[in-house]
Tab-separated table of C-alpha atoms in Angstrom:
chain	number	residue	atom	x	y	z
A	1282	MET	CA	0.000	0.000	0.000
A	1283	HIS	CA	2.811	2.455	0.722
A	1284	SER	CA	6.551	2.733	0.928
A	1285	LEU	CA	8.643	4.561	3.479
A	1286	LEU	CA	11.849	6.503	2.856
A	1287	ALA	CA	13.833	8.129	5.640
A	1288	ARG	CA	16.713	10.554	5.906
A	1289	PRO	CA	17.946	12.586	8.853
A	1290	LYS	CA	15.177	14.747	10.323
A	1291	LEU	CA	12.822	13.938	7.429
A	1292	THR	CA	10.587	10.938	6.837
A	1293	VAL	CA	8.669	10.591	3.574
A	1294	LEU	CA	5.578	8.415	3.470
A	1295	GLN	CA	4.151	7.607	0.035
A	1296	PRO	CA	0.651	6.148	0.157
A	1297	LYS	CA	-0.558	4.585	-3.095
A	1298	GLY	CA	-3.875	3.873	-4.735
A	1299	HIS	CA	-7.246	4.361	-3.109
A	1300	ILE	CA	-7.224	5.512	0.525
A	1301	ASN	CA	-10.578	4.527	1.975
A	1302	ALA	CA	-12.288	2.789	4.881
A	1303	SER	CA	-10.757	-0.569	3.933
A	1304	ASN	CA	-7.142	0.600	4.371
A	1305	ALA	CA	-7.194	3.942	6.203
A	1306	GLN	CA	-6.411	2.339	9.573
A	1307	GLU	CA	-3.228	0.854	8.101
A	1308	LEU	CA	-2.254	4.272	6.764
A	1309	GLN	CA	-3.085	5.924	10.087
A	1310	ALA	CA	-0.947	3.425	12.001
A	1311	GLY	CA	1.995	4.071	9.669
A	1312	LEU	CA	1.567	7.826	9.933
A	1313	LEU	CA	1.353	7.750	13.729
A	1314	ARG	CA	4.466	5.539	13.965
A	1315	ALA	CA	6.382	7.908	11.703
A	1316	VAL	CA	5.252	11.014	13.606
A	1317	ALA	CA	6.108	9.457	16.966
A	1318	SER	CA	9.562	8.308	15.801
A	1319	GLU	CA	12.454	10.092	17.478
A	1320	ASP	CA	14.383	9.902	14.179
A	1321	SER	CA	12.368	12.601	12.485
A	1322	ALA	CA	11.165	16.108	13.187
A	1323	VAL	CA	9.385	16.341	9.829
A	1324	LEU	CA	6.968	13.930	8.169
A	1325	LEU	CA	6.166	14.496	4.514
A	1326	VAL	CA	3.231	12.637	2.989
A	1327	ASP	CA	3.827	12.453	-0.774
A	1328	MET	CA	0.346	12.090	-2.288
A	1329	GLU	CA	1.479	11.760	-5.915
A	1330	GLN	CA	0.349	8.133	-6.249
A	1331	VAL	CA	-2.923	8.502	-4.338
A	1332	GLU	CA	-5.830	7.960	-6.727
A	1333	SER	CA	-8.683	8.708	-4.340
A	1334	LEU	CA	-9.248	9.719	-0.730
A	1335	ASP	CA	-12.404	9.352	1.340
A	1336	SER	CA	-13.392	10.589	4.795
A	1337	ALA	CA	-11.584	7.697	6.504
A	1338	GLY	CA	-8.376	8.725	4.736
A	1339	LEU	CA	-8.886	12.329	5.799
A	1340	ILE	CA	-9.395	11.190	9.395
A	1341	ALA	CA	-6.098	9.273	9.249
A	1342	LEU	CA	-4.264	12.383	8.028
A	1343	VAL	CA	-5.923	14.677	10.576
A	1344	SER	CA	-5.116	12.238	13.387
A	1345	ALA	CA	-1.454	12.210	12.373
A	1346	LEU	CA	-1.388	16.005	12.111
A	1347	SER	CA	-2.908	16.300	15.569
A	1348	LEU	CA	-0.223	14.027	17.042
A	1349	ALA	CA	2.506	15.917	15.169
A	1350	GLN	CA	1.279	19.194	16.638
A	1351	ARG	CA	1.179	17.739	20.175
A	1352	LEU	CA	4.757	16.457	19.744
A	1353	ASN	CA	5.918	19.755	18.215
A	1354	ARG	CA	6.727	18.079	14.905
A	1355	ARG	CA	5.918	19.069	11.369
A	1356	LEU	CA	3.615	17.147	9.035
A	1357	SER	CA	3.256	18.347	5.454
A	1358	LEU	CA	1.699	17.072	2.245
A	1359	CYS	CA	3.035	17.333	-1.280
A	1360	CYS	CA	2.103	16.407	-4.831
A	1361	VAL	CA	-1.640	16.445	-4.142
A	1362	SER	CA	-3.586	15.952	-7.372
A	1363	PRO	CA	-6.190	18.548	-8.308
A	1364	SER	CA	-9.071	16.114	-7.698
A	1365	ILE	CA	-7.856	15.324	-4.180
A	1366	ARG	CA	-6.911	18.926	-3.440
A	1367	ILE	CA	-10.563	19.847	-3.997
A	1368	ILE	CA	-11.457	17.561	-1.077
A	1369	PHE	CA	-9.050	19.489	1.148
A	1370	GLU	CA	-10.485	22.798	-0.065
A	1371	LEU	CA	-14.129	21.756	0.416
A	1372	THR	CA	-13.424	20.568	3.965
A	1373	GLY	CA	-11.269	23.590	4.819
A	1374	LEU	CA	-8.322	21.290	5.499
A	1375	ASP	CA	-6.229	23.139	2.918
A	1376	ARG	CA	-5.928	25.837	5.596
A	1377	VAL	CA	-4.924	23.292	8.247
A	1378	PHE	CA	-2.349	21.240	6.345
A	1379	GLU	CA	0.846	22.609	4.871
A	1380	ILE	CA	0.521	21.539	1.215
A	1381	PHE	CA	3.388	21.825	-1.267
A	1382	ASP	CA	3.093	21.450	-5.036
A	1383	SER	CA	6.260	19.344	-5.387
A	1384	ARG	CA	9.054	17.664	-3.495
A	1385	ALA	CA	11.399	20.364	-4.803
A	1386	ALA	CA	9.284	22.994	-3.033
A	1387	VAL	CA	9.455	20.930	0.164
A	1388	ALA	CA	13.217	20.537	-0.128
A	1389	GLN	CA	13.641	24.276	-0.587
A	1390	GLU	CA	11.454	25.029	2.447
A	1391	LEU	CA	13.235	22.459	4.601
A	1392	ASP	CA	16.674	23.704	3.590
A	1393	THR	CA	15.583	27.077	4.892
A	1394	ALA	CA	13.791	25.793	8.010
A	1395	LEU	CA	16.223	23.062	9.083
A	1396	GLY	CA	19.357	24.916	8.139
């Protein structure tokens, strides 16, 4: 369902396919593990290969963001397709999540933020 890449201070999670009620708990568990990990201050969820996202998938992302905020960590999204971005806009979550257009934009921001 997803692959995980890690480098110092940054963990990238890449969910794939359809994120829905049948697999959102698996995604949520992976997100929460990554956020709680001492190895990373930043979790990036690369949404490039996500084909669809339902309310269960949104709940998984919001849950991970909530934990990240409590632990004073950063959780961002990138490469969100236009059809999925509309979901974030309709729910107002585009104002809650930090959403980048590309990994290059994330890298530039992190170079600045992490020094």
